[in-house]
C-alpha positions as a LaTeX table, in Angstrom:
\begin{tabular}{lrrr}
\hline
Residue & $x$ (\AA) & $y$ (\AA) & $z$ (\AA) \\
\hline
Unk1 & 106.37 & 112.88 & 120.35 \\
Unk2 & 107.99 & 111.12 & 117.12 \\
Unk3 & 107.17 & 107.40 & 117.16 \\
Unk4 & 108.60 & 105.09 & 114.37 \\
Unk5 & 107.77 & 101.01 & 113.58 \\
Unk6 & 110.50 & 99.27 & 113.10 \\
Unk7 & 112.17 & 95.41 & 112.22 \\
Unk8 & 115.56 & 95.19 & 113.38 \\
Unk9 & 117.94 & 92.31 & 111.82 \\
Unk10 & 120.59 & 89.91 & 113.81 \\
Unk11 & 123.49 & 91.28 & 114.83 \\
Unk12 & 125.03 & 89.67 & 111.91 \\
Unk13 & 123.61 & 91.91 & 109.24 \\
Unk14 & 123.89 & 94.95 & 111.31 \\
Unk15 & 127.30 & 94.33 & 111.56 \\
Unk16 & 127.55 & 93.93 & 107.85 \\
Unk17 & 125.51 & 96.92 & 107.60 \\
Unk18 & 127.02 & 98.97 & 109.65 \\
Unk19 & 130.17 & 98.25 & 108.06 \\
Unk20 & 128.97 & 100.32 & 105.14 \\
Unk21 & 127.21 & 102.98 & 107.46 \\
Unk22 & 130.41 & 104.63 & 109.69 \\
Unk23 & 131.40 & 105.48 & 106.26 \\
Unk24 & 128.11 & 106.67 & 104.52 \\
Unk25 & 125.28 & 107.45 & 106.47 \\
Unk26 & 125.49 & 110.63 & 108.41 \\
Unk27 & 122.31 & 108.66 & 111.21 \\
Unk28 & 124.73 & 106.06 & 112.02 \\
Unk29 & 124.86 & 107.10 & 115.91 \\
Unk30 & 120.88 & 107.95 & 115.79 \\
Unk31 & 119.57 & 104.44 & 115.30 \\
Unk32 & 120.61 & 101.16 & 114.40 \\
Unk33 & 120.28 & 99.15 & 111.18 \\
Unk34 & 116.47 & 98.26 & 110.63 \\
Unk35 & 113.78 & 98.02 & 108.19 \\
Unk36 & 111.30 & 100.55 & 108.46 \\
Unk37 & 107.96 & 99.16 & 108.97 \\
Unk38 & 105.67 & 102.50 & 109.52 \\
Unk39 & 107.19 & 105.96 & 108.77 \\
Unk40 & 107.38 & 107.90 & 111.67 \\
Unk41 & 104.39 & 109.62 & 112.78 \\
Unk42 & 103.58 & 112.24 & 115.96 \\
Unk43 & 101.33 & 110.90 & 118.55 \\
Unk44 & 100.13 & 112.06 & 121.82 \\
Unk45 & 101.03 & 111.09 & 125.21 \\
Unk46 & 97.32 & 110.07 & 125.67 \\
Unk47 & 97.13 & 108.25 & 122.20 \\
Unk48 & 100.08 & 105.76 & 123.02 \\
Unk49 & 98.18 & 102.97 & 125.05 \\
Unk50 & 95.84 & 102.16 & 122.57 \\
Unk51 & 98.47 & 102.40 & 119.74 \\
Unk52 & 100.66 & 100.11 & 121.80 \\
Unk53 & 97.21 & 98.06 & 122.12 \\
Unk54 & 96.54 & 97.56 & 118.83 \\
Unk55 & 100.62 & 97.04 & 118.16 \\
Unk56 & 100.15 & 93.69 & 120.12 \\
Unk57 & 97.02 & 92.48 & 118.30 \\
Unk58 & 98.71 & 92.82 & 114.89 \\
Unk59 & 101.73 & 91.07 & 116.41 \\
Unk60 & 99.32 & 88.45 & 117.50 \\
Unk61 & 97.92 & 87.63 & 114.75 \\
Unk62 & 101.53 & 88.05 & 112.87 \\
Unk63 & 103.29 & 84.98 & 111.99 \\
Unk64 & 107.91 & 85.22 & 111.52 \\
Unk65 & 108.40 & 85.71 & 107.91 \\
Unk66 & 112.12 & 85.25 & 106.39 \\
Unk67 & 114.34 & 88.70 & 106.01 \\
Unk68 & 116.00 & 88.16 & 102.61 \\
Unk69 & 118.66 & 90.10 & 101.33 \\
Unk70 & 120.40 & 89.34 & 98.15 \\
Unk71 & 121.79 & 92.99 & 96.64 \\
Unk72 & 122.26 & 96.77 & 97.21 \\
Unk73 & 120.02 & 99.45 & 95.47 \\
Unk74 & 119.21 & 102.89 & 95.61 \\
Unk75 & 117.01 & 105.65 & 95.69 \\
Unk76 & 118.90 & 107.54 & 93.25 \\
Unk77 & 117.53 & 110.21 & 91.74 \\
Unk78 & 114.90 & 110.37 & 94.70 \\
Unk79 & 117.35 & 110.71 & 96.46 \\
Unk80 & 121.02 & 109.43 & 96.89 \\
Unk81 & 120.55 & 106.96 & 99.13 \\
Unk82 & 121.98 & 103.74 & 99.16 \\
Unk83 & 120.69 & 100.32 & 100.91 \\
Unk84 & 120.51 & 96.64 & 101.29 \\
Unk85 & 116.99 & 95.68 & 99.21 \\
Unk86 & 115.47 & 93.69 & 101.41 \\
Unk87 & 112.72 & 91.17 & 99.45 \\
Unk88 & 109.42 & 92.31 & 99.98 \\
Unk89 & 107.82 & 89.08 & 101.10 \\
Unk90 & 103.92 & 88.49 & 101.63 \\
Unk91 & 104.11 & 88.57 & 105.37 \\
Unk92 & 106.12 & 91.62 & 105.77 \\
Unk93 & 104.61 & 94.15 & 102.92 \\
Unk94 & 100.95 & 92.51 & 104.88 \\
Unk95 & 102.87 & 93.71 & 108.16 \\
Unk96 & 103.28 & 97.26 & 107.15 \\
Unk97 & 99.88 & 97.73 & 105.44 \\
Unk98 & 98.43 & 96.69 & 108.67 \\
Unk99 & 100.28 & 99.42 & 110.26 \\
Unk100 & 98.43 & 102.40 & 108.15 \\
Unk101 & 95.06 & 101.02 & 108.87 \\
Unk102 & 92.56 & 103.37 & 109.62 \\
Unk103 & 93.80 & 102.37 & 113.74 \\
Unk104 & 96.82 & 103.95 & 113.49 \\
Unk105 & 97.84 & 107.77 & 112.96 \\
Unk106 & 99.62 & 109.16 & 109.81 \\
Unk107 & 99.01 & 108.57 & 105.95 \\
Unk108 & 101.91 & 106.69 & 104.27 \\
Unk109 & 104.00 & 108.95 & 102.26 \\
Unk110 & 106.02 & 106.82 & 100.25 \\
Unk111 & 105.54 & 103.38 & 98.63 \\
Unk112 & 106.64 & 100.51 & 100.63 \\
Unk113 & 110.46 & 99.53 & 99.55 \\
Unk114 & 111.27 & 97.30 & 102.52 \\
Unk115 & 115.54 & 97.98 & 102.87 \\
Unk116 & 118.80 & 98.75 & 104.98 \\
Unk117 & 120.02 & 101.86 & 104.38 \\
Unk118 & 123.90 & 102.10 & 104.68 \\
Unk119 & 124.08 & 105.36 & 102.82 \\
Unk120 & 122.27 & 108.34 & 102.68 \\
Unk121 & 123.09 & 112.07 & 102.28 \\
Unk122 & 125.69 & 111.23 & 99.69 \\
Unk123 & 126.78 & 113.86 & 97.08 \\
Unk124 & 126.44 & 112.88 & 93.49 \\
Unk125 & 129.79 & 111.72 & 93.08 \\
Unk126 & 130.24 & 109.98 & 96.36 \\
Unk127 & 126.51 & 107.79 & 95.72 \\
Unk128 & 127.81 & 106.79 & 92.23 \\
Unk129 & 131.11 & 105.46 & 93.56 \\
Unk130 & 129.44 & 103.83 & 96.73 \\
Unk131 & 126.86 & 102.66 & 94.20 \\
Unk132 & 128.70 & 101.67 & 91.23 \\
Unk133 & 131.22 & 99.33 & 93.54 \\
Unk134 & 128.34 & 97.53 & 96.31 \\
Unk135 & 125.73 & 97.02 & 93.33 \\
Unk136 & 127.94 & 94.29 & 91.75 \\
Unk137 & 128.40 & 92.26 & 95.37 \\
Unk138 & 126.31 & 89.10 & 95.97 \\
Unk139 & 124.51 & 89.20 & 99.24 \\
Unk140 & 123.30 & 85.79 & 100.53 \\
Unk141 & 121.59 & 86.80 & 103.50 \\
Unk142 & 118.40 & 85.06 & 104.96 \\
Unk143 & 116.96 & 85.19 & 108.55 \\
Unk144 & 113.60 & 84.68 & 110.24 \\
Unk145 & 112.41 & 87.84 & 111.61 \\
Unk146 & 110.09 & 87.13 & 114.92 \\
Unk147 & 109.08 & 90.58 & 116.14 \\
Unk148 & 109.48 & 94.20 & 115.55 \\
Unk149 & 109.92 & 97.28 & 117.67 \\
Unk150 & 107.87 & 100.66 & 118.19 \\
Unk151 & 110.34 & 103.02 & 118.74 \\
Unk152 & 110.48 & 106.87 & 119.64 \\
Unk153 & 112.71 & 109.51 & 119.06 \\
Unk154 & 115.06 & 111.69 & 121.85 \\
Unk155 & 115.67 & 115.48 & 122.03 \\
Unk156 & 119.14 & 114.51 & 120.28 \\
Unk157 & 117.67 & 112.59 & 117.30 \\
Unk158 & 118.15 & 109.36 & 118.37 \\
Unk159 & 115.51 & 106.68 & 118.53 \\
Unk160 & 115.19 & 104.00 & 121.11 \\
Unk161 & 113.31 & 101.12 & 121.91 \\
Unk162 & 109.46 & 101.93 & 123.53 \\
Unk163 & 108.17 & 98.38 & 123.47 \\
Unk164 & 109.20 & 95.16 & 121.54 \\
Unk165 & 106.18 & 92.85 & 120.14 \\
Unk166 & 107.33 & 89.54 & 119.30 \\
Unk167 & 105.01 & 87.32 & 116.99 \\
Unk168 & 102.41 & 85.08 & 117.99 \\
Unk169 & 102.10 & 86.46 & 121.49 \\
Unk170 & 99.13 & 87.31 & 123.73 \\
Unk171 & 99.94 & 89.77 & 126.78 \\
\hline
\end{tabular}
């Protein structure tokens, strides 16, 4: 099965994401607006009890960091993707490093760009107008994130919630 790691924001910046995302991203209905935490990564039925183990000792020992979002970028020419750059602070790019530790499966296959996307898939023409009209906007967003989610993926391609960690805790 498909497993993900994932922060998800306040309803208020998912709303203002998703604003952007009916029109641009084609995974809209598949998941939510989040920040990717740990790419997603295939694990066994009989793997997923430690995983989710070691998931609440990092969360444990994981203090709330702020979510700070001040502009859009993109991936562009990567790809033409377009998102809400979310500052990589201490505590979160520490988060995510502890989450490709030699505990948990799967090599990281791209650098660590904490963001939001709102628009992905986009032809050439359609990124640079998305682009060239959200890059000028001034975002003032900032939010204390307590907890993130692991999260699996469905037959259909959507991803849901397996098991929240919040911050702090000991279960």
């Amino acid at each position: 099965m498909k497993y993900g790691i994932a922060v998800f924001p306040s309803k208020e910046v998912q709303d203002i994401a998703n604003s952007y995302r009916k029109r641009y991203d084609p995974s809209y209905a598949l998941i939510p607006p989040h920040v990717t935490i740990k790419e997603r990564f295939d694990a066994e039925d009989s793997q997923i009890d430690d995983i989710v183990q070691e998931l609440r000792n990092v969360a444990k020992e994981t203090k709330p960091f702020p979510l700070i979002i001040n502009k859009v970028s993109s991936f562009y020419p990567v790809t033409n993707t377009v998102y809400l750059k979310v500052q990589p602070v201490e505590e979160l790019v520490e988060l995510s490093d502890k989450l490709y530790s030699e505990k948990f499966p799967n090599e990281r296959q791209f650098a660590f760009v904490p963001h939001i996307t709102i628009g992905q898939d986009l032809s050439t023409e359609e990124h640079s107008d998305v682009y060239g009209s959200l890059k000028m906007h001034q975002f003032d967003i900032e939010e204390t994130i307590d907890r993130f989610q692991l999260l699996y993926q469905l037959e259909n391609g959507s991803w849901t919630v397996y098991e929240t960690f919040k911050f702090g805790e000991t279960k």
